[in-house]
Structure formats: C-alpha cells, structure tokens
Coordinates of C-alpha atoms in Angstrom, one line a residue:
M172 CA 16.2 0.5 26.6
A173 CA 13.0 -1.7 25.7
I174 CA 10.0 0.1 23.9
L175 CA 6.7 -1.0 22.4
M176 CA 6.6 -0.6 18.7
S177 CA 5.0 -1.4 15.7
G178 CA 7.1 -3.6 13.1
N179 CA 6.8 0.2 10.7
Q180 CA 7.7 2.4 13.6
A181 CA 10.4 -0.1 14.6
I182 CA 11.5 0.2 11.3
A183 CA 11.7 4.1 11.5
R184 CA 14.3 4.0 14.4
G185 CA 16.3 1.2 12.2
A186 CA 16.8 4.4 9.7
Y187 CA 17.9 6.6 12.2
E188 CA 20.3 4.7 14.1
A189 CA 21.4 2.7 10.9
G190 CA 22.3 5.5 9.8
I191 CA 19.6 6.8 6.9
S192 CA 20.5 10.1 5.1
V193 CA 17.5 10.5 3.0
A194 CA 14.0 8.3 2.6
S195 CA 11.7 8.4 0.4
G196 CA 8.6 6.8 0.1
Y197 CA 4.5 6.7 -1.2
P198 CA 1.5 6.2 1.2
G199 CA -0.1 3.0 1.4
T200 CA -1.3 0.7 3.8
P201 CA 0.2 -0.9 5.9
S202 CA 3.6 0.9 4.5
T203 CA 2.1 4.2 5.7
E204 CA 3.1 4.9 9.3
I205 CA 7.2 4.5 8.7
L206 CA 7.6 7.9 7.2
E207 CA 5.3 9.3 9.2
N208 CA 7.0 8.0 12.4
V209 CA 10.2 8.3 10.1
V210 CA 9.3 12.4 10.3
Q211 CA 10.7 12.7 14.4
Y212 CA 13.9 12.5 12.9
K213 CA 14.0 15.3 10.3
D214 CA 16.4 17.3 12.3
T215 CA 18.8 14.4 11.7
L216 CA 17.4 12.7 8.4
Y217 CA 15.9 14.4 5.4
C218 CA 12.5 12.1 4.3
E219 CA 10.1 13.3 2.0
W220 CA 6.6 12.3 0.4
A221 CA 7.7 11.7 -3.2
P222 CA 4.2 11.5 -6.3
N223 CA 4.3 8.2 -6.9
E224 CA 7.1 4.9 -5.6
K225 CA 9.5 5.4 -8.9
V226 CA 10.2 8.8 -8.3
A227 CA 10.4 7.9 -4.6
F228 CA 12.6 4.9 -5.5
E229 CA 14.9 6.5 -7.5
V230 CA 15.4 9.7 -5.2
A231 CA 16.6 7.5 -3.2
A232 CA 18.4 5.3 -5.8
A233 CA 20.6 8.6 -6.4
A234 CA 21.3 9.3 -3.1
A235 CA 22.5 5.4 -2.7
I236 CA 24.6 6.2 -5.7
S237 CA 26.3 9.2 -4.8
G238 CA 27.7 7.8 -1.7
A239 CA 24.3 8.3 1.4
R240 CA 22.9 5.5 2.7
S241 CA 18.9 5.7 1.6
M242 CA 16.3 3.7 1.9
V243 CA 12.7 4.1 -0.3
T244 CA 9.1 2.5 1.5
M245 CA 6.3 1.5 -0.3
K246 CA 3.5 -1.8 -0.5
H247 CA 3.4 -4.2 -2.3
V248 CA 1.5 -3.1 -5.6
G249 CA 3.7 -0.3 -5.5
L250 CA 6.8 -2.4 -6.1
N251 CA 5.4 -2.6 -9.4
V252 CA 5.3 1.2 -10.3
A253 CA 9.1 1.4 -9.2
A254 CA 9.8 -1.8 -10.5
D255 CA 11.8 0.0 -13.7
P256 CA 14.4 1.2 -12.2
L257 CA 14.5 -1.5 -8.9
M258 CA 16.1 -4.1 -12.3
T259 CA 18.5 -1.8 -13.0
L260 CA 19.5 -0.7 -9.6
A261 CA 20.1 -4.4 -9.3
Y262 CA 23.1 -4.2 -12.2
T263 CA 24.6 -0.8 -11.2
G264 CA 24.7 -2.0 -8.3
V265 CA 25.4 1.6 -5.1
E266 CA 28.1 2.8 -3.2
G267 CA 25.9 4.0 0.1
G268 CA 23.7 1.4 1.5
F269 CA 20.0 1.4 -0.3
V270 CA 17.0 -0.4 1.4
A271 CA 12.8 -1.1 -0.8
I272 CA 10.9 -1.4 2.4
V273 CA 8.4 -3.4 0.6
A274 CA 5.1 -3.8 3.0
D275 CA 2.5 -6.8 1.6
D276 CA -1.1 -7.3 2.3
P277 CA -2.2 -11.0 2.3
G278 CA -5.6 -11.3 3.0
M279 CA -6.0 -8.3 1.2
H280 CA -7.1 -5.9 3.8
S281 CA -6.4 -3.0 2.3
S282 CA -5.2 -3.8 -1.2
Q283 CA -6.6 -4.5 -5.0
N284 CA -4.3 -7.9 -5.1
E285 CA -2.3 -9.8 -2.8
Q286 CA 1.4 -10.1 -4.0
D287 CA 4.1 -11.4 -2.9
S288 CA 7.0 -9.2 -3.6
R289 CA 9.1 -12.2 -3.1
N290 CA 9.6 -13.2 -6.6
Y291 CA 10.7 -9.5 -7.0
A292 CA 13.8 -10.2 -5.1
I293 CA 14.8 -13.4 -6.8
F294 CA 13.5 -11.9 -10.7
A295 CA 16.4 -8.9 -9.6
K296 CA 18.5 -11.5 -8.0
I297 CA 19.5 -9.0 -5.2
P298 CA 18.9 -9.8 -1.4
L299 CA 16.0 -10.2 1.0
L300 CA 15.3 -9.6 4.1
E301 CA 12.4 -11.3 6.4
P302 CA 11.4 -9.7 10.4
S303 CA 9.1 -11.6 12.1
D304 CA 8.7 -8.9 14.8
S305 CA 9.5 -4.8 16.0
Q306 CA 13.2 -5.7 17.2
E307 CA 14.0 -7.5 13.9
A308 CA 12.0 -5.4 11.6
K309 CA 14.4 -2.5 13.3
D310 CA 17.9 -4.5 13.1
F311 CA 17.3 -5.7 9.7
I312 CA 17.7 -2.1 8.3
K313 CA 21.4 -1.6 9.7
L314 CA 21.6 -5.5 8.5
A315 CA 20.7 -4.0 4.7
M316 CA 23.0 -1.3 5.5
E317 CA 25.5 -3.9 5.9
L318 CA 25.1 -6.1 3.1
S319 CA 23.6 -3.3 0.6
E320 CA 27.5 -2.1 0.9
E321 CA 29.6 -5.1 1.1
F322 CA 27.4 -6.4 -2.1
K323 CA 27.5 -3.0 -4.0
T324 CA 23.5 -4.1 -4.1
P325 CA 19.5 -2.5 -3.6
V326 CA 17.8 -4.9 -0.6
I327 CA 14.1 -5.3 -0.3
L328 CA 13.1 -5.6 3.1
R329 CA 9.6 -7.0 3.2
T330 CA 7.3 -6.7 6.2
N331 CA 3.5 -7.4 5.9
T332 CA 0.0 -6.5 7.3
R333 CA 1.3 -8.5 10.8
I334 CA 4.9 -6.9 11.1
S335 CA 3.9 -3.3 10.5
H336 CA 0.8 -2.9 12.2
S337 CA 1.8 -5.7 15.5
R338 CA 3.2 -4.2 18.3
T339 CA 6.4 -6.4 20.2
L340 CA 9.3 -4.8 22.9
V341 CA 12.3 -3.2 21.3
E342 CA 15.7 -2.8 22.3
T343 CA 17.4 1.1 20.7
T344 CA 20.6 2.1 20.3
E345 CA 22.7 5.2 19.5
R346 CA 22.1 6.3 15.4
S347 CA 25.9 5.6 13.6
G348 CA 26.8 4.7 10.3
E349 CA 26.1 7.6 8.4
R350 CA 28.1 8.3 5.1
N351 CA 28.2 11.9 3.6
A352 CA 27.6 12.3 -0.4
D353 CA 30.4 11.5 -2.6
F354 CA 29.6 11.2 -6.2
Q355 CA 32.3 9.6 -8.3
K356 CA 32.4 10.0 -11.9
D357 CA 32.5 6.4 -13.4
P358 CA 30.5 5.7 -16.7
T359 CA 31.6 2.2 -16.8
R360 CA 29.5 1.3 -13.6
W361 CA 26.8 4.5 -13.5
V362 CA 25.5 4.2 -17.2
P363 CA 24.0 1.2 -18.4
V364 CA 24.2 1.2 -22.3
P365 CA 24.3 -2.4 -23.2
L366 CA 28.5 -2.5 -23.6
W367 CA 28.9 -1.1 -20.1
A368 CA 25.6 -3.7 -19.1
R369 CA 26.5 -6.7 -20.3
E370 CA 29.6 -6.1 -18.5
M371 CA 27.1 -5.6 -14.9
R372 CA 25.3 -9.0 -15.8
V373 CA 27.5 -11.2 -15.3
K374 CA 29.2 -9.1 -12.2
V375 CA 25.4 -10.0 -10.8
E376 CA 24.9 -13.7 -10.9
E377 CA 28.9 -13.3 -9.3
R378 CA 26.9 -11.0 -6.9
L379 CA 24.5 -14.1 -6.3
G380 CA 26.0 -16.3 -5.4
K381 CA 28.2 -14.4 -2.6
L382 CA 25.4 -13.6 -1.3
R383 CA 24.3 -17.2 -1.0
E384 CA 27.4 -17.1 0.3
A385 CA 26.5 -15.0 3.2
A386 CA 22.9 -16.5 3.6
N387 CA 24.5 -19.6 5.1
K388 CA 26.7 -17.5 7.5
S389 CA 24.6 -15.1 8.9
K390 CA 23.0 -14.7 12.0
A391 CA 19.4 -13.3 10.9
N392 CA 19.3 -17.2 9.6
R393 CA 19.4 -19.8 12.0
I394 CA 18.3 -23.2 12.9
E395 CA 16.1 -24.4 16.6
W396 CA 16.6 -28.1 17.0
R397 CA 13.8 -29.3 19.3
D398 CA 12.2 -32.3 18.7
K399 CA 13.4 -33.8 14.2
S400 CA 10.2 -35.5 14.2
L401 CA 10.0 -32.7 12.2
G402 CA 11.4 -29.6 10.9
I403 CA 9.6 -26.5 9.7
V404 CA 11.7 -23.7 7.9
V405 CA 9.5 -20.5 8.1
S406 CA 10.7 -16.2 7.6
S407 CA 8.9 -13.7 7.8
I408 CA 5.6 -13.3 10.7
S409 CA 4.7 -17.0 9.7
Y410 CA 7.7 -17.8 12.4
Q411 CA 5.4 -16.4 15.8
Y412 CA 2.5 -18.3 14.4
V413 CA 4.5 -21.7 13.7
R414 CA 6.5 -21.5 17.1
E415 CA 2.4 -21.4 18.4
V416 CA 0.7 -24.2 16.8
W417 CA 4.2 -26.3 16.6
P418 CA 5.5 -25.4 19.5
E419 CA 7.7 -28.9 19.9
A420 CA 9.4 -28.7 16.4
S421 CA 12.6 -27.8 14.9
V422 CA 12.7 -24.5 13.3
L423 CA 15.2 -23.0 10.6
K424 CA 13.7 -19.9 10.4
L425 CA 14.8 -17.4 7.6
G426 CA 15.8 -13.5 7.7
F427 CA 18.2 -13.7 5.2
S428 CA 15.3 -15.8 3.4
Y429 CA 17.3 -14.7 -0.5
P430 CA 19.8 -15.6 -1.7
Y431 CA 19.1 -19.3 -0.3
P432 CA 21.0 -20.8 1.9
D433 CA 21.5 -23.8 0.6
D434 CA 23.8 -25.7 2.5
L435 CA 21.5 -24.4 6.2
I436 CA 18.6 -26.0 3.9
K437 CA 20.6 -29.3 4.1
E438 CA 22.1 -29.4 7.0
F439 CA 18.6 -28.8 9.1
S440 CA 16.5 -30.9 5.8
A441 CA 19.1 -33.9 7.2
G442 CA 18.7 -34.1 11.0
V443 CA 14.8 -33.9 10.7
D444 CA 12.2 -36.7 10.1
K445 CA 10.0 -35.0 7.4
L446 CA 10.3 -31.4 6.8
L447 CA 7.2 -28.9 6.1
V448 CA 7.5 -25.3 4.6
V449 CA 5.3 -22.6 5.9
E450 CA 5.5 -19.5 3.6
E451 CA 2.2 -16.9 3.3
L452 CA 0.7 -16.8 -0.5
D453 CA 3.2 -18.0 -3.0
S454 CA 5.7 -20.9 -2.4
L455 CA 8.9 -19.7 -3.4
M456 CA 10.4 -21.8 -0.5
E457 CA 9.2 -24.7 -1.3
E458 CA 10.1 -24.6 -5.0
H459 CA 13.6 -24.3 -4.5
I460 CA 13.9 -27.1 -1.4
R461 CA 12.8 -29.5 -3.7
S462 CA 15.1 -28.2 -6.5
I463 CA 18.0 -28.5 -4.9
G464 CA 16.8 -32.5 -4.1
I465 CA 14.9 -32.7 -1.3
D466 CA 11.8 -34.1 -0.3
C467 CA 9.1 -32.0 2.0
I468 CA 5.9 -30.8 2.3
G469 CA 3.8 -27.2 2.3
R470 CA 1.0 -26.5 -0.1
D471 CA -0.5 -29.8 0.1
F472 CA -1.4 -28.2 3.4
I473 CA -0.5 -24.8 3.7
P474 CA -2.7 -22.8 1.9
G475 CA -1.5 -19.7 -0.7
I476 CA -4.7 -17.6 -0.4
G477 CA -5.2 -15.6 2.2
E478 CA -3.6 -13.9 5.3
L479 CA -1.9 -17.2 7.3
S480 CA -2.2 -17.6 11.1
S481 CA -2.5 -19.2 14.0
D482 CA -5.8 -20.8 13.7
K483 CA -5.3 -21.2 10.4
L484 CA -2.2 -23.1 11.2
R485 CA -4.4 -25.2 14.0
Q486 CA -5.9 -26.5 10.8
C487 CA -4.1 -27.3 9.0
R488 CA -2.0 -29.3 11.1
A489 CA -5.0 -30.9 12.3
N490 CA -5.3 -32.1 8.9
M491 CA -1.3 -33.7 8.2
E492 CA -2.6 -35.8 11.8
G493 CA -5.5 -36.8 10.2
Q494 CA -8.0 -34.9 13.4
K495 CA -10.6 -32.8 13.7
A496 CA -9.2 -29.3 14.2
P497 CA -9.8 -27.8 17.4
E498 CA -13.0 -25.5 18.0
Y499 CA -13.6 -21.9 19.3
P500 CA -16.8 -20.8 19.9
I501 CA -17.2 -17.3 18.6
G502 CA -18.1 -14.9 21.1
E503 CA -22.3 -14.4 22.0
Y504 CA -21.4 -10.7 21.7
V505 CA -19.8 -10.8 18.2
S506 CA -22.7 -13.0 16.2
E507 CA -24.2 -9.5 17.9
L508 CA -22.9 -7.3 16.3
P509 CA -24.8 -5.5 13.0
A510 CA -22.6 -5.7 9.5
R511 CA -21.1 -2.4 9.0
P512 CA -20.6 -2.5 5.0
P513 CA -18.2 0.3 3.7
V514 CA -19.6 3.6 3.3
L515 CA -18.6 7.7 2.3
C516 CA -17.2 9.4 5.4
P517 CA -20.9 11.1 6.9
G518 CA -20.7 14.7 4.5
C519 CA -17.9 13.9 2.2
P520 CA -17.6 15.7 -0.9
H521 CA -17.6 12.6 -3.6
R522 CA -21.3 11.7 -2.9
G523 CA -22.3 15.0 -4.6
V524 CA -20.4 14.3 -7.5
F525 CA -21.9 10.6 -7.9
Y526 CA -25.6 11.5 -7.3
A527 CA -25.3 14.3 -10.1
L528 CA -23.1 11.1 -12.7
G529 CA -26.3 9.1 -10.7
K530 CA -28.5 10.9 -13.5
H531 CA -26.6 10.1 -16.6
D532 CA -26.4 6.8 -18.2
V533 CA -22.9 7.0 -18.7
V534 CA -20.0 4.6 -17.7
V535 CA -17.8 5.6 -15.3
T536 CA -14.4 4.2 -15.1
G537 CA -12.6 4.4 -11.0
D538 CA -9.8 4.7 -9.7
I539 CA -7.9 3.0 -6.0
G540 CA -8.8 6.0 -3.0
C541 CA -11.9 6.4 -0.6
Y542 CA -14.1 7.4 -4.1
S543 CA -13.6 3.3 -4.9
L544 CA -16.5 3.3 -2.3
G545 CA -19.0 4.3 -4.5
A546 CA -19.7 1.1 -6.9
F547 CA -21.5 0.2 -3.7
K548 CA -24.9 0.4 -3.6
P549 CA -26.9 2.5 -3.1
L550 CA -24.7 4.5 -4.8
S551 CA -23.6 2.1 -7.2
R552 CA -22.0 4.6 -9.4
L553 CA -18.4 3.3 -10.5
D554 CA -18.2 0.7 -13.3
T555 CA -14.1 -0.6 -13.2
I556 CA -10.8 -0.6 -11.1
L557 CA -7.6 -1.4 -12.4
C558 CA -4.9 0.6 -10.7
M559 CA -3.6 3.6 -10.0
G560 CA -3.8 6.6 -12.7
G561 CA -6.0 4.1 -14.3
G562 CA -8.7 5.5 -14.5
V563 CA -8.1 8.6 -16.5
S564 CA -6.8 6.0 -18.9
M565 CA -9.5 3.3 -19.1
A566 CA -11.6 5.8 -20.0
H567 CA -10.0 6.9 -23.0
G568 CA -9.7 3.9 -24.2
M569 CA -13.0 2.9 -23.4
D570 CA -14.0 5.6 -25.8
K571 CA -11.7 4.4 -28.3
A572 CA -13.1 1.2 -28.7
G573 CA -16.3 2.6 -29.2
E574 CA -18.3 2.5 -25.6
K575 CA -21.4 4.0 -27.6
R576 CA -22.2 5.8 -23.7
K577 CA -20.6 8.5 -22.5
V578 CA -17.6 7.3 -20.5
V579 CA -16.2 8.9 -17.2
G580 CA -12.4 8.6 -15.6
M581 CA -12.5 9.8 -12.0
V582 CA -9.2 9.7 -9.4
G583 CA -8.8 11.2 -6.6
D584 CA -6.4 14.5 -6.2
S585 CA -3.3 13.1 -5.1
T586 CA -3.8 9.4 -7.7
F587 CA -3.8 12.6 -10.1
F588 CA 0.0 14.0 -9.5
H589 CA 1.0 10.0 -8.8
S590 CA -0.4 8.5 -12.4
G591 CA -3.2 10.4 -14.2
I592 CA -1.1 13.2 -15.5
T593 CA -0.4 10.8 -17.9
G594 CA -3.2 9.9 -18.5
L595 CA -4.9 13.1 -19.2
L596 CA -1.9 13.9 -21.1
N597 CA -3.1 10.9 -23.4
I598 CA -6.2 12.1 -24.2
A599 CA -5.4 15.6 -25.5
Y600 CA -2.9 14.4 -27.7
N601 CA -5.1 11.0 -29.1
K602 CA -8.1 13.9 -28.8
G603 CA -10.0 12.1 -27.6
N604 CA -13.7 12.4 -25.8
S605 CA -13.7 11.5 -22.5
T606 CA -15.3 13.2 -19.0
I607 CA -12.1 13.1 -15.9
F608 CA -13.1 14.0 -13.2
V609 CA -10.1 14.8 -10.8
V610 CA -12.5 14.9 -6.9
D611 CA -10.1 17.0 -4.7
N612 CA -10.2 16.6 -1.5
R613 CA -7.2 18.7 -0.7
T614 CA -4.9 15.1 1.7
T615 CA -4.2 11.7 0.8
A616 CA -7.6 10.8 2.8
M617 CA -7.7 6.8 2.0
T618 CA -4.2 5.8 3.3
G619 CA -5.0 8.4 6.6
H620 CA -4.7 11.8 5.4
Q621 CA -0.8 12.6 4.4
E622 CA 0.5 15.1 2.3
H623 CA 0.9 15.8 -1.9
P624 CA 2.0 17.8 -4.2
G625 CA -1.4 19.9 -4.4
T626 CA -1.6 20.7 -0.3
G627 CA 1.3 22.9 -0.2
L628 CA 2.9 21.5 2.4
T629 CA 5.9 18.6 2.6
L630 CA 6.0 15.4 4.5
Q631 CA 8.2 17.3 6.8
G632 CA 6.3 20.7 7.7
E633 CA 7.7 22.9 5.0
P634 CA 5.7 25.3 2.8
T635 CA 6.1 24.3 -0.2
V636 CA 4.1 25.1 -4.3
E637 CA 1.2 24.5 -4.4
A638 CA 0.2 22.2 -7.8
S639 CA -2.5 23.4 -9.5
I640 CA -4.8 20.5 -11.2
E641 CA -6.8 23.1 -13.1
E642 CA -3.6 24.7 -14.6
I643 CA -1.7 21.1 -15.3
G644 CA -5.1 19.8 -17.3
K645 CA -4.8 23.2 -19.5
A646 CA -0.6 22.3 -19.9
C647 CA -1.4 17.9 -21.0
G648 CA -4.0 20.0 -23.8
I649 CA -7.7 20.0 -22.4
K650 CA -9.2 23.3 -23.0
R651 CA -12.4 22.5 -21.1
V652 CA -11.2 22.2 -17.5
V653 CA -14.0 23.7 -14.8
T654 CA -14.3 23.1 -11.1
I655 CA -16.7 22.3 -9.5
D656 CA -17.9 22.9 -5.5
P657 CA -19.4 19.4 -4.9
Y658 CA -21.6 20.5 -2.2
D659 CA -23.3 22.8 -4.3
I660 CA -25.9 20.5 -5.6
P661 CA -28.3 22.2 -8.6
T662 CA -24.4 24.1 -9.4
T663 CA -22.6 20.2 -9.6
M664 CA -25.6 19.0 -12.0
E665 CA -25.3 21.8 -14.7
K666 CA -21.6 21.9 -14.6
I667 CA -21.5 17.8 -15.0
S668 CA -24.6 17.6 -17.6
A669 CA -22.9 20.6 -19.5
E670 CA -19.5 19.3 -19.7
L671 CA -21.1 15.8 -20.8
E672 CA -22.7 17.1 -23.4
A673 CA -19.5 18.7 -24.9
E674 CA -17.8 16.9 -27.6
E675 CA -14.4 16.5 -26.5
A676 CA -12.6 16.1 -23.5
S677 CA -13.1 17.7 -20.5
L678 CA -11.8 17.7 -17.0
I679 CA -13.5 18.5 -14.0
V680 CA -12.2 19.9 -10.5
S681 CA -14.7 19.1 -7.7
R682 CA -13.2 20.4 -5.1
A683 CA -14.0 20.6 -1.3
A684 CA -12.3 18.9 2.1
C685 CA -12.1 16.1 3.5
P686 CA -14.3 16.5 6.6
L687 CA -11.7 14.6 8.7
R688 CA -9.0 16.3 8.2
H689 CA -9.7 19.9 8.2
R690 CA -12.9 18.8 11.0
P691 CA -15.4 22.1 10.3
V692 CA -16.8 23.1 13.0
V693 CA -21.0 22.3 13.3
E694 CA -23.2 24.2 15.7
K695 CA -26.0 23.4 13.8
V696 CA -26.6 20.0 12.1
F697 CA -30.0 19.0 9.4
Q698 CA -33.3 17.0 10.6
V699 CA -35.5 15.7 9.2
D700 CA -39.4 17.0 9.8
Q701 CA -41.0 13.7 10.4
D702 CA -44.3 16.0 9.9
A703 CA -43.7 17.2 6.2
C704 CA -41.5 14.4 5.0
V705 CA -43.9 11.3 3.0
N706 CA -41.3 9.0 2.9
C707 CA -40.3 9.4 -0.5
R708 CA -36.3 7.9 1.2
M709 CA -35.2 10.2 -2.2
C710 CA -31.6 10.9 1.0
T711 CA -31.6 7.7 1.7
K712 CA -30.5 6.9 -1.2
I713 CA -27.1 9.4 -1.6
G714 CA -25.5 6.7 1.2
C715 CA -25.0 9.3 4.2
P716 CA -24.4 6.7 7.6
A717 CA -25.6 10.0 9.2
I718 CA -29.2 9.1 7.7
D719 CA -31.3 6.2 9.4
G720 CA -33.5 4.6 6.4
G721 CA -34.8 2.3 9.4
N722 CA -38.7 1.0 8.7
D723 CA -40.1 4.2 9.1
K724 CA -39.6 7.6 7.8
P725 CA -35.9 8.8 7.6
Q726 CA -33.8 10.1 10.9
I727 CA -30.0 11.8 11.1
N728 CA -27.5 10.9 13.5
D729 CA -26.9 14.6 14.5
V730 CA -23.5 13.1 16.3
L731 CA -22.8 11.8 12.5
C732 CA -23.8 14.8 10.8
I733 CA -21.9 17.9 9.8
A734 CA -23.7 19.6 8.2
C735 CA -22.9 19.9 4.7
G736 CA -25.8 19.8 2.9
I737 CA -26.7 17.4 0.5
C738 CA -29.6 15.6 1.7
E739 CA -31.6 19.6 2.3
Q740 CA -30.6 20.1 -1.6
I741 CA -32.1 16.1 -3.0
C742 CA -35.0 16.5 -0.2
P743 CA -38.5 17.0 -3.2
K744 CA -40.7 17.9 -0.3
K745 CA -38.3 20.8 1.6
C746 CA -38.5 19.0 4.6
I747 CA -35.3 19.1 6.1
K748 CA -34.2 21.3 8.1
L749 CA -31.2 23.0 9.9
S750 CA -31.8 22.7 14.2
D751 CA -29.1 23.2 17.1
K752 CA -27.6 20.2 17.5

C-alpha cells in the first residue's frame, strides 16, 4: 500500500519495518519529527528523548553493541555534540545494526550554521547513505541495518531539510529483522584502550576497502544512461533538481555515497563527454573524483553556499551554456505581502525577563532557543549566541576576562539539561561572578514542544521524575538561587536588580509555561483606553505582536492578546485595562 509520507515519517516507518528495537535522539529541526512519529510504534520498539545528542548516541550504541538494532536522530550541529562516541564506535564496531540519522540544514532555515555532515562519514571512515525521496528514506534504514551488521560498523544516514519535510508516496511492508539483546563479553573488541585500539585502527582501514567494493555493487547507486554529451554525478535531494533541470542528461545517482564507488564513477565518466558534479555545500565528491584522475566541473558553476533548488540550477545551467537564465516573475500577491520580522509570540514569558534586563547596563550571553529572538528590536537584549550551553560558559569567560559590566548568561530549560549544567558547575567551581538565567517555559519550545527531563513526562507519554533546575543549581555549588514569575514585572525587576548587585554567582529560574503549549483559556483581553493614552508608546517597546503601534495611538489585537498583563504593568499612565473579548 502506498502512503504519502514526509521523509521524517518514512524514516520512522523504516525503523519499524527494519526491526529496530531502540531509538534515541534529541529534538532539532529538521530531524525532530522522526522520533515523534516513531512513538506510534512504541508497543513494538522503545523510543526516548535524551538530554543531549551525545547521550542519545551512547544509548543507541550500547543497544547495538548488545546485539539489538538501534538508531539515533539529531540535526547536523547535534553530530558535533555526539562526535566523541562516533569516532570510537567506528573502531569498536557494533553487533546489531546501528544507524545515526543526521539532518543537515542547507540555507540555515532553522540553524546557526551550515554544515555538511558527509565530512563526518569520511572522518570516521564509515558508510554514508543519502536518500533522495521518502521511499528511499524508509528503504535505506533497512539497508543501513544490513550494512551495519555485515561489516560490524555504525552507519550515517544523511538527510536535509527538503528530504525531511517533503512528501512522496511510500510503499510499506511488514516488520522483520528484529534481534534480541545478548551482550557477549570480549574486552579486546569492546574496550579500546591503546593496546587493543591499535589493532582496531588497522581493521577500520580493512573494512573501508570492503565497504568500497560493496558501494560499487550496491543497488542504491545506479547509472541512468541518456544523452552522453553530459553526465552528472549527484546524490540526495539534488538528484530531484538535476532530473528537472537536465532531463536529457545521463546521471550517476549515489545513494550509498561513501565510501565512493570508484569503479562505478570511472565507468560512468568514461561513457560521457563532460562530467558535472552537483552537490550541496562542500565539494567533497568533486575533489575525490579529481583525486582519482578524472576531469570534471562542479564548484565553478554550482554554488557551495546555501540550499540548492531547481531555480538555482537553471541559473547554473544557463551560466555553463553561456545563456541568459529564464525569468520567473513573482506574483503580485507575493510582492504585496507585508514583512514579518521574527518576534517572540504574544504572551511569551521571556518578554518580561528581557524587559527587566533592559533597565540595566549588562552584557547578555545567549543561547539556542526561542529567547534567541531577544536579540532583535525592540528588545535588543541579547548580545552573543555560540552554541547549546554556550550562554552559561561564555558568561563566565567574559567575567574572568575582566568585562567591566555585569555579565548575564541565559539558557532555556531544555538547553540547561542539554549542556548548561557543566557550565554552571564551572562557574561555581572557579568562583565566577555571573548571573545565570534559565528561562523555563516547561517544554522544548523552539522545536515544537517536546518533553525533557524537567517536564515530568517521557517521549512515550509516561509520567517520570521531574528534574529541578533549582536543586541542580544548588548541587553545582551556586548559593544564590531564586525563582521568578516573569509575568510579575515589579517583582521580577526587584529580584533581578538584587542578583545583579550581588558579589557572587547567582541562578535565576524564570518559570512560566509557553502559552502555545499550554494554551490558556482567555475570557478577557487587554485594550488601550484611547482617551487616556498619551501615546508615550512604552507598550510598543516590549515587542508584543498583539500591540499595533501603527501611526496613531497603540491598539491591542484582541485575537492575538492572551492577557499576560505585561503591557498593563509597564504602562506609566495605567490606560491599558482588561475588557471582554
């Protein structure tokens, strides 16, 4: 039966069909929906949100070492977090099948950087699979299990934003291949101390040679002969664009794309007059093809920055052929749409914290989450962002560097559990003087409201322990720990002032649930009394989308307002009042 599925849905179905027993991950766009769809099979396989990608990777690796089939999911930057266990698992290998699903984000639709995760497969010397549609996304999970078990190796399956979220028809089958966990003790295989790891290193190279032979024979790689004046080597979603832009060209489509199938590449290149390599981001295939003595073109015409598309490749083709690219006029309705700058949602609890911090001359080191939007006007209260957990550690670094202003670090609740705890421990241990905020909105909000160790629920919906941020802070050695309600502006301002004046490190937990997740019932909303309003426009400085500044006195949109009350509290003339909706 054919079902319309996104790539993420198809991967989840593939996990079920391939007999995977354990699936772990950390949410991150564009990979998040994989485990959210795996959970529908929870009666058959176990799935979980882990505190971070390294933990998730290690959970799945242990399952595979014990003989069961497993997978781990993450976005591209998450693989950086999991790189440590990846590199060693490549040495020890696995017993049951293991696949790491890594979703890249070319064009940075929801990421702080572009990153080509193919580099990690080359770095770790392990197989790389790249599906080009949802059917392959599902089928390649089974292929990953087969390769993993045949060659005792972890496998990376690389997707991207388009594969993850585009929908194509998928033929489904029944579940098979399930294996039972039965760990066999063998320190020479599973304990990579230098004595045994040196032997493992040799076996990695031997395995790579065998994998190259397998890639040359794999049905995931195929030559599509058409007009032989131009041959195109391509993988992943770019295959779809190539077939649309160069329908007449011969194509070498790589699904099992590393180790490179050199014999197949040589056969294909010998059969065409000109060879073009089309790949998103890094020019890895092009450089390899040149290294084996084959002339080709690629980066001369195909951009290495941003996401590829059919339109971009039409421009590339026109440049190659010395022609003018076809023009596609933008519809009038598109040009007339108003700009929508990124803003915190109406009623977001983070707004109260940023407003209060705006009263102080401080440096704020931020982090990855909804609160990243605090960097934009009119709040303008976030000064740096580096990586998950960096908001805490960077505050300490600036403090120790001698920054004259007070330094404030900010992380969200899920980010705190992900990688903020060790930074907080470092501040206490090394006698730092930073003020750290954990803006706890009771969910992993930015990726779509997933559970985490502080919510009291697992991915499978089971009640569990609810980790306390305050108690963890105290256990780290932070003596000043306070909790605030960010909707209570006067108290929030009072407590923030007190902690900023303290001569030691402090932890402020701002706790209020994300309104998009918990959806409070709104019976009355706030409105501006137009007669009393003096148009000071103070209410517009909190950046609430429900407040329309316009060219006249501010007004409040009663459809967007959730009656959080922040605007009422900051209005100097008290002309914002509750009224019936």
